Coordinates of C-alpha atoms in Angstrom, one line a residue:
M266 CA 93.7 210.3 203.2
D267 CA 96.6 212.4 201.8
S268 CA 96.3 215.8 200.3
E269 CA 96.3 214.6 196.7
D270 CA 93.3 212.3 197.5
I271 CA 91.5 215.2 199.2
A272 CA 92.1 217.5 196.3
R273 CA 90.8 214.8 193.8
L274 CA 87.7 214.2 195.9
T275 CA 87.1 217.9 196.3
D276 CA 87.4 218.4 192.5
S277 CA 85.0 215.5 191.9
L278 CA 82.4 216.8 194.3
S279 CA 82.6 220.2 192.8
R280 CA 81.8 218.8 189.4
T281 CA 79.2 216.2 190.4
Q282 CA 75.8 217.3 191.6
V283 CA 74.5 215.2 194.4
G284 CA 70.8 216.0 195.1
C285 CA 69.3 215.9 198.5
S286 CA 66.7 213.3 197.3
G287 CA 69.1 210.6 196.5
E288 CA 70.1 212.0 193.0
L289 CA 73.5 211.7 191.4
S290 CA 73.7 214.0 188.4
Y291 CA 76.3 214.1 185.6
K292 CA 73.9 216.1 183.5
G293 CA 75.5 218.3 180.8
R294 CA 79.1 217.4 181.5
A295 CA 79.8 216.6 177.8
L296 CA 81.9 213.6 178.9
K297 CA 83.0 211.1 176.2
L298 CA 83.0 207.8 178.0
D299 CA 84.3 205.2 175.5
D300 CA 85.4 202.4 177.9
A301 CA 85.6 201.3 181.5
E302 CA 88.6 203.4 182.3
A303 CA 87.0 206.6 181.0
A304 CA 83.9 205.8 183.1
R305 CA 85.9 205.0 186.2
E306 CA 85.1 208.2 188.1
L307 CA 81.4 207.8 187.4
V308 CA 81.4 204.2 188.4
Q309 CA 83.1 205.0 191.7
E310 CA 80.5 207.7 192.4
I311 CA 77.6 205.3 191.7
E312 CA 79.2 202.5 193.8
G313 CA 79.7 204.8 196.8
F314 CA 76.3 206.4 196.7
E315 CA 74.1 204.8 199.3
G316 CA 70.4 205.0 198.6
L317 CA 70.8 206.1 195.0
Q318 CA 67.3 206.9 193.7
A319 CA 68.0 209.0 190.6
L320 CA 70.8 208.9 188.1
R321 CA 71.1 211.7 185.5
L322 CA 73.4 211.0 182.6
E323 CA 72.0 213.5 180.0
G324 CA 74.3 215.4 177.8
N325 CA 77.2 212.9 177.8
T326 CA 78.2 210.2 175.3
I327 CA 78.5 206.7 176.5
G328 CA 80.0 203.8 174.6
V329 CA 79.2 200.1 174.9
Q330 CA 82.2 199.3 177.3
A331 CA 81.5 202.3 179.4
A332 CA 77.8 201.3 179.6
E333 CA 78.8 197.8 180.8
A334 CA 81.0 199.3 183.5
I335 CA 78.2 201.6 184.7
A336 CA 75.8 198.7 184.6
R337 CA 78.0 196.6 186.9
A338 CA 77.9 199.5 189.4
L339 CA 74.1 199.7 189.2
E340 CA 73.5 196.0 189.9
S341 CA 73.5 196.7 193.6
K342 CA 71.3 199.8 193.5
R343 CA 67.9 198.5 194.5
D344 CA 66.6 201.9 195.5
L345 CA 67.0 203.3 191.9
Q346 CA 63.7 204.9 190.7
R347 CA 64.5 207.6 188.2
C348 CA 66.7 207.1 185.1
H349 CA 67.3 210.4 183.3
W350 CA 69.2 209.0 180.3
S351 CA 68.3 211.3 177.4
D352 CA 70.9 212.5 174.9
M353 CA 73.6 210.2 176.0
F354 CA 74.7 208.5 172.8
T355 CA 75.7 211.5 170.7
G356 CA 78.3 210.5 168.0
R357 CA 77.8 206.8 168.7
L358 CA 77.1 204.3 166.0
R359 CA 73.4 203.3 165.9
S360 CA 74.5 199.7 166.2
E361 CA 76.2 200.4 169.5
I362 CA 73.2 201.8 171.3
P363 CA 71.0 198.6 171.7
S364 CA 73.9 196.8 173.4
A365 CA 74.5 199.7 175.8
L366 CA 70.8 199.9 176.6
I367 CA 70.5 196.1 177.2
S368 CA 73.5 196.2 179.6
L369 CA 71.9 199.1 181.6
G370 CA 68.5 197.5 181.6
Q371 CA 69.7 194.1 182.8
A372 CA 71.5 195.8 185.6
V373 CA 68.3 197.6 186.8
I374 CA 66.5 194.2 186.7
M375 CA 69.3 192.4 188.6
A376 CA 69.2 195.1 191.2
G377 CA 65.5 194.5 191.8
A378 CA 64.9 198.2 191.3
R379 CA 61.4 199.6 190.8
L380 CA 61.5 202.4 188.3
T381 CA 59.0 205.3 188.3
H382 CA 60.6 207.5 185.6
L383 CA 62.5 206.4 182.4
D384 CA 63.7 209.1 180.0
L385 CA 65.6 208.1 176.9
S386 CA 64.6 211.1 174.7
D387 CA 66.9 212.5 172.1
N388 CA 68.7 209.2 171.5
A389 CA 68.4 208.5 167.8
F390 CA 68.3 204.7 168.3
G391 CA 65.5 203.7 165.9
P392 CA 63.6 200.4 166.2
D393 CA 66.7 198.5 167.3
G394 CA 67.0 200.8 170.3
V395 CA 63.5 200.0 171.3
R396 CA 64.5 196.3 171.2
G397 CA 67.3 197.3 173.6
I398 CA 64.7 198.3 176.3
E399 CA 62.1 195.7 175.4
T400 CA 63.1 193.3 178.2
L401 CA 63.3 196.1 180.8
L402 CA 59.8 197.4 180.0
Q403 CA 58.3 193.9 180.4
S404 CA 60.2 193.2 183.7
A405 CA 59.1 193.7 187.3
S406 CA 61.4 196.7 187.4
C407 CA 58.9 198.6 185.2
F408 CA 55.7 197.4 186.8
S409 CA 55.9 200.6 188.8
L410 CA 56.7 202.9 185.9
R411 CA 54.8 206.2 185.9
E412 CA 56.6 208.3 183.2
L413 CA 58.1 207.1 180.0
R414 CA 59.8 209.7 177.8
L415 CA 61.0 208.7 174.3
N416 CA 60.9 212.0 172.5
N417 CA 62.9 212.3 169.3
C418 CA 64.2 208.8 169.2
G419 CA 63.5 207.9 165.5
M420 CA 61.5 204.8 166.5
G421 CA 59.5 204.7 163.3
I422 CA 56.6 202.4 162.7
G423 CA 58.6 199.3 163.7
G424 CA 59.8 200.8 167.0
G425 CA 56.2 201.9 167.8
K426 CA 54.9 198.4 167.3
I427 CA 57.7 196.9 169.5
L428 CA 57.1 199.5 172.2
A429 CA 53.4 198.8 172.2
A430 CA 53.8 195.1 172.4
A431 CA 56.2 195.5 175.3
L432 CA 53.8 197.8 177.2
I433 CA 50.9 195.4 176.7
R434 CA 53.0 192.4 177.8
G435 CA 54.3 194.4 180.9
H436 CA 50.7 195.3 181.8
S437 CA 49.6 191.7 181.5
L438 CA 52.4 190.3 183.6
S439 CA 52.1 193.0 186.3
S440 CA 48.3 192.5 186.4
A441 CA 48.9 188.8 187.1
Q442 CA 50.9 189.8 190.2
G443 CA 48.2 192.2 191.4
T444 CA 50.1 195.3 190.6
P445 CA 49.0 196.4 187.1
L446 CA 51.2 198.8 185.2
K447 CA 49.7 202.3 185.5
L448 CA 51.7 204.6 183.2
R449 CA 50.8 208.2 183.8
V450 CA 52.9 210.2 181.4
F451 CA 53.8 209.1 177.8
I452 CA 56.0 211.3 175.6
A453 CA 57.0 210.2 172.1
G454 CA 57.1 213.2 169.8
R455 CA 59.1 213.4 166.6
N456 CA 59.3 209.6 166.0
R457 CA 57.7 209.1 162.6
L458 CA 55.2 206.6 164.1
E459 CA 52.7 207.3 161.4
N460 CA 49.3 205.5 161.4
E461 CA 50.6 202.0 162.1
G462 CA 52.8 202.9 165.0
A463 CA 50.2 205.2 166.5
S464 CA 47.5 202.6 166.2
A465 CA 49.7 200.0 167.8
L466 CA 50.4 202.3 170.7
A467 CA 46.7 203.1 170.9
Q468 CA 46.1 199.5 171.8
A469 CA 48.6 199.7 174.7
F470 CA 46.9 202.9 175.9
Q471 CA 43.5 201.3 175.8
V472 CA 44.9 198.3 177.8
M473 CA 46.6 200.4 180.5
A474 CA 43.7 203.0 180.8
S475 CA 45.8 205.0 183.3
L476 CA 47.3 207.9 181.3
Q477 CA 47.2 211.5 182.5
E478 CA 49.5 213.0 179.9
V479 CA 50.1 212.0 176.2
H480 CA 52.5 213.9 174.1
M481 CA 52.9 212.7 170.5
P482 CA 53.6 215.7 168.2
Q483 CA 55.2 215.5 164.8
N484 CA 54.7 211.9 164.0
G485 CA 53.1 211.9 160.6
I486 CA 49.8 210.5 161.9
N487 CA 46.8 210.9 159.7
H488 CA 43.1 210.4 160.4
A489 CA 43.2 206.6 160.7
G490 CA 45.9 206.8 163.5
V491 CA 44.1 209.8 165.1
T492 CA 40.9 207.8 165.2
A493 CA 42.6 204.9 166.9
L494 CA 44.1 207.2 169.5
A495 CA 40.7 208.8 170.1
S496 CA 39.2 205.3 170.9
A497 CA 42.1 204.7 173.3
M498 CA 41.7 208.1 175.0
K499 CA 38.1 207.2 175.9
E500 CA 39.4 204.5 178.2
N501 CA 41.8 206.9 180.0
S502 CA 39.4 208.8 182.2
E503 CA 42.2 210.5 184.2
L504 CA 43.6 212.2 181.1
R505 CA 44.7 215.8 181.7
V506 CA 47.0 216.7 178.8
L507 CA 46.8 215.7 175.2
N508 CA 49.4 217.0 172.8
L509 CA 49.1 215.8 169.2
N510 CA 50.6 219.0 167.6
D511 CA 51.6 218.9 163.9
N512 CA 49.9 215.7 162.9
T513 CA 47.1 215.5 160.2
F514 CA 43.6 215.1 161.7
T515 CA 41.4 216.3 158.8
K516 CA 37.7 216.1 159.3
R517 CA 37.3 212.5 160.2
G518 CA 40.1 212.4 162.7
A519 CA 39.0 215.7 164.3
I520 CA 35.4 214.5 164.7
A521 CA 36.5 211.2 166.2
M522 CA 38.8 213.0 168.7
A523 CA 36.2 215.6 169.6
T524 CA 33.7 212.8 170.3
A525 CA 36.1 211.0 172.5
L526 CA 37.1 214.1 174.5
K527 CA 33.5 215.0 175.2
D528 CA 33.3 212.5 178.1
L529 CA 36.7 213.1 179.6
H530 CA 36.1 215.5 182.5
N531 CA 39.7 215.9 183.8
V532 CA 41.3 217.2 180.6
E533 CA 43.0 220.6 181.2
V534 CA 45.3 221.1 178.1
I535 CA 44.5 220.2 174.4
N536 CA 47.1 221.0 171.8
F537 CA 45.9 220.3 168.3
G538 CA 47.9 223.1 166.7
D539 CA 49.0 222.6 163.1
C540 CA 46.8 219.5 162.8
L541 CA 44.5 220.5 159.9
V542 CA 41.5 220.2 162.1
R543 CA 39.6 222.3 159.5
S544 CA 36.2 223.8 159.9
E545 CA 34.1 220.7 160.4
G546 CA 36.5 219.4 163.0
A547 CA 36.5 222.7 164.8
V548 CA 32.6 222.6 164.9
A549 CA 32.8 219.1 166.4
M550 CA 35.3 220.5 169.0
A551 CA 32.9 223.3 169.8
E552 CA 30.1 220.7 170.5
A553 CA 32.5 218.8 172.7
L554 CA 33.3 222.0 174.6
K555 CA 29.6 222.8 175.1
E556 CA 28.8 219.4 176.5
G557 CA 32.0 218.5 178.3
L558 CA 35.6 219.4 179.2
P559 CA 34.6 221.3 182.4
N560 CA 38.2 221.8 183.6
L561 CA 39.8 222.9 180.3
K562 CA 42.6 225.5 180.8
E563 CA 44.3 225.6 177.4
L564 CA 43.1 224.9 173.9
N565 CA 45.3 225.2 170.8
L566 CA 43.6 224.9 167.4
S567 CA 46.1 227.1 165.6
F568 CA 47.1 226.7 161.9
G569 CA 44.2 224.3 161.3
E570 CA 42.6 225.8 158.2
I571 CA 39.6 226.8 160.3
K572 CA 37.2 229.4 158.7
E573 CA 35.4 232.2 160.4
D574 CA 32.1 230.6 161.3
A575 CA 33.8 227.5 162.8
A576 CA 36.2 229.7 164.8
L577 CA 33.3 231.8 166.2
A578 CA 31.5 228.5 167.2
V579 CA 34.6 227.5 169.1
A580 CA 34.8 231.0 170.8
R581 CA 31.1 230.9 171.8
S582 CA 31.4 227.3 173.2
V583 CA 34.0 228.4 175.8
S584 CA 31.9 231.1 177.3
H585 CA 31.3 229.0 180.4
K586 CA 34.9 227.7 180.8
T587 CA 35.8 229.6 184.0
Q588 CA 39.3 228.0 184.1
L589 CA 40.3 228.6 180.5
S590 CA 43.4 230.8 180.3
K591 CA 44.4 230.3 176.7
L592 CA 42.6 229.9 173.4
D593 CA 44.9 229.8 170.4
L594 CA 43.2 230.2 166.9
N595 CA 46.1 231.9 165.2
G596 CA 47.1 231.0 161.6
N597 CA 43.6 230.0 160.5
Y598 CA 41.4 231.3 157.6
L599 CA 39.5 234.1 159.3
G600 CA 40.3 237.2 157.3
L601 CA 40.4 240.7 158.8
D602 CA 36.7 240.8 159.5
G603 CA 36.7 237.4 161.0
C604 CA 39.6 238.3 163.3
E605 CA 37.7 241.4 164.5
M606 CA 34.5 239.4 165.0
L607 CA 36.4 236.8 167.0
R608 CA 37.8 239.5 169.3
E609 CA 34.4 241.0 169.7
V610 CA 32.8 237.6 170.7
M611 CA 35.6 236.9 173.2
G612 CA 35.3 240.5 174.6
S613 CA 31.6 240.1 175.0
Q614 CA 32.3 237.0 177.2
H615 CA 34.9 239.0 179.2
M616 CA 37.6 236.7 177.9
D617 CA 39.8 239.2 176.0
D618 CA 42.9 238.1 177.8
V619 CA 42.2 234.4 177.0
L620 CA 42.4 234.8 173.2
G621 CA 45.9 234.5 171.8
S622 CA 47.5 236.5 169.0
L623 CA 45.9 236.4 165.5
S624 CA 49.0 238.0 163.8
D625 CA 49.6 235.0 161.5
D626 CA 46.0 234.7 160.2
E627 CA 46.0 233.3 156.7
G628 CA 43.2 235.3 155.3
E629 CA 39.8 233.9 154.3
G630 CA 41.0 230.8 152.5
D631 CA 39.7 229.2 149.3
D632 CA 36.2 227.8 148.8
D633 CA 37.5 224.5 147.7
D634 CA 39.4 223.7 150.9
D635 CA 36.6 221.4 152.1
D636 CA 36.6 219.5 148.8
D637 CA 40.3 219.0 149.1
D638 CA 39.8 217.6 152.6
E639 CA 37.3 215.0 151.3
E640 CA 39.6 214.1 148.4
E641 CA 42.6 213.6 150.7
E642 CA 40.6 211.3 153.0
E643 CA 39.4 209.3 150.1
E644 CA 43.0 208.7 148.9
E645 CA 44.0 207.8 152.5
E646 CA 41.1 205.3 152.6
E647 CA 42.3 203.6 149.4
G648 CA 45.8 203.3 150.9
E649 CA 44.4 201.9 154.1
K650 CA 42.4 199.2 152.2
E651 CA 45.7 198.0 150.8
E652 CA 47.3 197.9 154.2
G653 CA 44.2 197.2 156.3
D654 CA 44.7 193.4 156.7
K655 CA 48.1 194.0 158.3
M656 CA 46.6 195.9 161.3
P657 CA 46.0 193.8 164.3
A658 CA 42.7 194.0 166.2
P659 CA 42.7 195.8 169.6
P660 CA 43.4 193.4 172.4
A661 CA 41.0 192.8 175.3
R662 CA 42.0 194.2 178.7
D663 CA 42.8 190.8 180.1
P664 CA 45.0 190.6 183.2
T665 CA 46.0 187.0 182.4
P666 CA 49.7 186.7 181.4
V667 CA 50.2 186.5 177.7
S668 CA 52.1 183.4 176.8
T669 CA 54.7 183.5 174.1
P670 CA 54.0 181.0 171.4
A671 CA 56.6 178.3 170.9
S672 CA 58.1 178.0 167.5
T673 CA 56.3 175.6 165.2
P674 CA 58.0 172.2 165.0
A675 CA 59.3 171.3 161.6
S676 CA 57.0 168.3 161.5
T677 CA 53.8 170.3 162.1
P678 CA 51.7 170.1 158.9
V679 CA 50.5 173.4 157.6
S680 CA 46.9 173.1 156.4
T681 CA 45.7 174.7 153.2
P682 CA 42.1 175.9 152.6
A683 CA 40.0 172.9 151.5
S684 CA 38.2 175.1 149.0
T685 CA 41.3 175.7 146.9
P686 CA 41.7 173.0 144.3
V687 CA 45.3 171.8 143.8
S688 CA 44.9 172.2 140.1
T689 CA 43.9 175.9 140.3
P690 CA 46.3 178.0 138.3
V691 CA 48.2 180.6 140.3
S692 CA 49.1 183.9 138.7
A693 CA 52.7 184.9 138.8
P694 CA 53.5 186.8 141.9
T695 CA 54.7 190.4 141.9
P696 CA 58.5 190.5 142.4
P697 CA 59.2 191.3 146.1
A698 CA 61.3 194.3 145.2
A699 CA 58.5 195.8 143.1
T700 CA 56.1 195.3 146.0
E701 CA 58.4 197.0 148.4
V702 CA 58.8 200.0 146.2
S703 CA 55.1 200.3 145.8
T704 CA 54.6 199.9 149.5
F705 CA 57.1 202.7 150.1
L706 CA 55.4 205.0 147.6
A707 CA 52.0 204.4 149.3
F708 CA 53.4 204.8 152.9
P709 CA 56.8 206.4 152.8
S710 CA 59.2 205.8 155.8
P711 CA 63.0 206.0 156.2
E712 CA 63.1 202.3 157.3
K713 CA 61.3 201.1 154.2
L714 CA 63.7 203.1 151.9
V715 CA 66.9 201.9 153.7
K716 CA 65.6 198.3 153.7
L717 CA 65.5 198.3 149.8
G718 CA 69.3 198.1 149.9
A719 CA 72.0 199.2 147.6
K720 CA 69.9 198.7 144.4
R721 CA 67.1 200.9 145.6
S722 CA 67.9 203.6 143.0
L723 CA 67.6 201.1 140.2
L724 CA 64.4 199.7 141.6
F725 CA 62.8 203.1 141.6
E726 CA 64.0 203.7 138.1
Q727 CA 62.3 200.5 137.0
Q728 CA 59.0 201.1 138.9
V729 CA 58.5 204.8 138.1
D730 CA 57.8 205.9 134.5
S731 CA 60.7 208.2 133.8
T732 CA 58.8 209.8 130.9
D733 CA 55.9 210.9 133.1
A734 CA 57.0 214.2 134.6
R735 CA 54.1 214.3 137.1
K736 CA 54.8 210.8 138.4
I737 CA 58.5 211.7 138.8
A738 CA 57.6 214.8 140.8
D739 CA 55.3 212.8 143.0
A740 CA 57.9 210.1 143.6
F741 CA 60.6 212.7 144.2
L742 CA 58.5 214.3 147.0
K743 CA 57.7 211.0 148.6
I744 CA 61.3 210.0 148.7
A745 CA 62.5 213.4 149.8
S746 CA 59.9 213.5 152.7
V747 CA 61.8 210.8 154.7
L748 CA 65.2 212.6 154.6
K749 CA 66.8 212.6 158.1
V750 CA 70.2 213.5 159.6
E751 CA 71.2 209.8 160.1
E752 CA 73.8 209.0 157.5
D753 CA 72.2 205.8 156.2
V754 CA 68.9 207.5 155.6
K755 CA 70.4 210.6 154.2
R756 CA 72.5 208.6 151.7
A757 CA 69.5 206.4 150.7
V758 CA 67.4 209.5 150.0
L759 CA 70.0 211.4 148.0
D760 CA 71.2 208.5 146.0
T761 CA 67.6 207.5 145.1
V762 CA 66.5 211.0 144.0
D763 CA 69.8 211.5 142.1
G764 CA 69.3 208.2 140.1
L765 CA 65.6 208.9 139.5
L766 CA 66.1 212.5 138.3
K767 CA 69.3 211.9 136.3
K768 CA 67.5 209.2 134.2
A769 CA 64.4 211.4 133.8
F770 CA 66.2 214.6 132.7
S771 CA 68.5 212.6 130.3
S772 CA 65.4 211.4 128.4
Q773 CA 64.7 213.3 125.3
C774 CA 60.9 213.0 125.8
F775 CA 60.9 214.1 129.4
Q776 CA 59.2 217.5 129.9
S777 CA 61.3 219.2 132.5
D778 CA 58.9 222.2 132.6
V779 CA 56.0 220.0 133.5
F780 CA 58.1 218.4 136.3
I781 CA 58.9 221.9 137.7
T782 CA 55.3 223.0 137.4
S783 CA 54.1 219.8 139.1
L784 CA 56.6 220.2 141.9
L785 CA 55.5 223.8 142.5
V786 CA 51.8 222.7 142.6
Y787 CA 52.5 219.8 145.0
L788 CA 54.5 222.2 147.3
G789 CA 51.6 224.7 147.3
L790 CA 53.5 227.4 145.4
L791 CA 51.4 227.3 142.3
K792 CA 47.6 226.9 141.8
S793 CA 46.8 223.8 139.8
E794 CA 44.5 223.9 136.7
D795 CA 44.3 220.1 136.5
K796 CA 43.1 219.3 140.1
L797 CA 46.6 218.3 141.3
K798 CA 46.5 218.5 145.1
P799 CA 49.3 220.0 147.2
V800 CA 51.1 217.7 149.6
R801 CA 52.0 218.6 153.2
A802 CA 55.3 220.4 152.7
V803 CA 58.1 219.5 155.2
P804 CA 61.6 220.8 155.5
A805 CA 63.0 217.6 154.0
H806 CA 61.4 218.5 150.6
F807 CA 63.3 221.8 150.4
L808 CA 66.6 220.3 151.8
T809 CA 66.5 217.5 149.2
L810 CA 65.7 219.9 146.4
E811 CA 68.6 222.1 147.5
H812 CA 70.9 219.1 147.0
C813 CA 69.4 218.3 143.6
V814 CA 69.6 221.8 142.0
Q815 CA 73.4 221.7 142.6
Q816 CA 73.8 218.5 140.5
D817 CA 74.9 218.5 136.9
Y818 CA 71.8 216.7 135.8
F819 CA 69.4 219.4 136.9
P820 CA 68.4 221.8 134.1
K821 CA 69.9 225.2 134.7
N822 CA 67.2 227.0 132.8
Q823 CA 64.6 225.9 135.4
L824 CA 66.5 227.5 138.3
P825 CA 65.2 231.0 137.9
I826 CA 61.6 229.7 137.7
L827 CA 62.1 227.9 141.0
E828 CA 63.6 230.9 142.6
V829 CA 60.7 233.2 141.6
F830 CA 58.0 231.0 143.0
L831 CA 60.0 230.2 146.2
S832 CA 60.2 233.9 146.9
Q833 CA 56.4 234.1 147.0
R834 CA 54.5 233.6 150.3
S835 CA 52.2 230.5 150.5
K836 CA 49.7 229.8 153.2
L837 CA 50.2 226.1 152.5
I838 CA 53.8 226.0 153.5
P839 CA 54.1 225.7 157.3
D840 CA 56.5 227.9 159.4
S841 CA 58.6 224.8 160.1
C842 CA 59.9 225.0 156.5
K843 CA 61.1 228.6 156.6
T844 CA 64.8 227.8 157.3
A845 CA 65.0 225.0 154.7
R846 CA 63.2 227.2 152.1
Y847 CA 65.5 230.1 152.8
K848 CA 68.6 227.9 152.3
L849 CA 67.2 226.6 149.0
R850 CA 66.6 230.2 147.8
Q851 CA 70.2 231.1 148.8
T852 CA 71.6 228.2 146.9
L853 CA 69.5 229.0 143.8
N854 CA 70.6 232.7 143.9
S855 CA 74.2 231.5 144.0
L856 CA 73.7 229.3 140.9
I857 CA 71.7 231.7 138.7

C-alpha cells in the first residue's frame, strides 16, 4: 500500500465512525449521493465491513442510483440487524423514494438478514413510501423486528392502512413459522393518520399484542380513532409507554382510554397532553389511577381543558403512586384558587416535587365547555355514520397465513341481490367529483385535496355557495388545515383557497364582514352569538391566511380588524400556533 492509499484510508477512517458493536455510521455527514460513483466510498466501506450489524445513514441524501449501489453491497450482509435510515432523502423527489426503499429492502431480504430495528423517520415519503417498505415488512427479515420508527413521514390515512396491512400479514406469516412478530416499539408521530389510519393500525396492534411503547402524537386522531386504539391497548399487557400527545380525545375517547388503561399493570409513562381530555375524561383517568396503573412514573394531562374539581380528583388519585415522579396539569382551567388548591393537595400527600409547573393555566374556563364537547362529538358521529361502512372489522388473531385473493376471472358472473327488481328506477348518481369534494370537506386530508387534480379550485367553487360567507369561512379553514411543506400539497391548498375567495369577494352580494367575523369565531378569537363553534386551530390556518391577505382579491378594509383580534390572547389557540400567528400579524402590519 503506497503513501497515497494510506492517506486516503486514514482520511476515510477519520470521517467514518465504526462502532465496537458492528456499527458503521455515516450519520450527519450531509453527503449528497446521487449515483453509484458518489456512493463508491460508502459502498466500499460496507463491502469491507465483516459482521456488519448496524448501518447509520441519517442526515445524508441518497438518490435512486446510489441506493441501488448501496443495496448491492448489502446483499451479502447477513448479520445486519439495525437500519438507522432516518432523514436520508432530503431534497429528493417524492417519486424517487419508493424505488430507493425497494432496492434497499430487497437487499436486506436477499442477504437473509434478521432486522430488530428499522428507523425511517423524517423521510417525507407519503403513502407511496410505505409501499416501498411493504414487502420488507412482510418478509422473514422482519419477523424479528422489535422497533419500527416512522416519525414524521407524511404517511396519511392511506399509508397508515398499507402499514397496518403489512404488519398483520407479517404477523400471520411469522406465526405460521412458529416465530410470531413481536414488535416492542412503534413510533409514528406527525403522520396525519386521522381516525381511519389510527383504526387500521389499532387492528395490527391488537393482532401483535406485544407492544411496550407506542408513540403517535400529532396525528389528527379524534375520539373514534382513540377508542379503537384503546381497544387495541387492552391486548398489549406489556405496554409501558403510551404517547398520544396533541390528538383530540374529548369525553368519549378519554373515557375509553382510561377504561383500557385500568387493567394494564406495566404502564410507566402516559402522555395525553394537549388532547382535550376535558373534565369528564380526567375524572375517568382518576378512577383508573385509583384502581390500576401501579407502576406509573409520569402522567401528562396538560392543556386538556380540565377544570378544578376534575384536576383535584386526579391529584388525590395518585396519593399511593410511590413511583410517580411527574404529574403535569399545566395549561388547564383551574384559575388562581384552583392552582393553589391543587398545590395544597399535592403537598398534603408529600408530593410537592411531583407536580409540574402551572404557569400556563388558562383560568377558570367557560361554563359551556362541556356543552361544546357534546356538540363536537355529535358532529363527529354524523361524519362517522357517512364513512362507517368503509371501516373494516378488526381481524381475529389467527396464526394461519393469510392468502392473497386471486384476481377475479373475466368470466366470473357477478351476482346482484335477488330482491332488487330489474325494473326498479335508479336515481341519478352524484357526480364523482362532487362526492370527492364533499368527502374532503367532511374529512380533510392532503391526499384527498391533491387527488382532486388541476380542476380542484373550480370543483370547490361549484360545490360551496359563494354567497354564504359562513360556508366560505368554514371551507377555507378546512382546506387551509391540510397545508404542508410538500410543494404539491402547498400548491393545491393555495390555488384552491385563492379561487374560492377570489370568486366570493368579487360577488356583489358577498358579505366580507360576515366572512371575517365567522373566521375569527372559528379560530377562537371572537365569542359567537349564534352558536358557531371554534375549530381546533393549527399553524396551517394562519400560514394560509397570511398568503391570502397579500393577494389583490382580499379586501384591504378588513386587514385592521384581523390585526386587532390577532393581537388578543386566546386560550383556544394552542402554543404550536404562536410562530405562524406572529408571522401573520407582521404581514398585516406591513400591509395596513
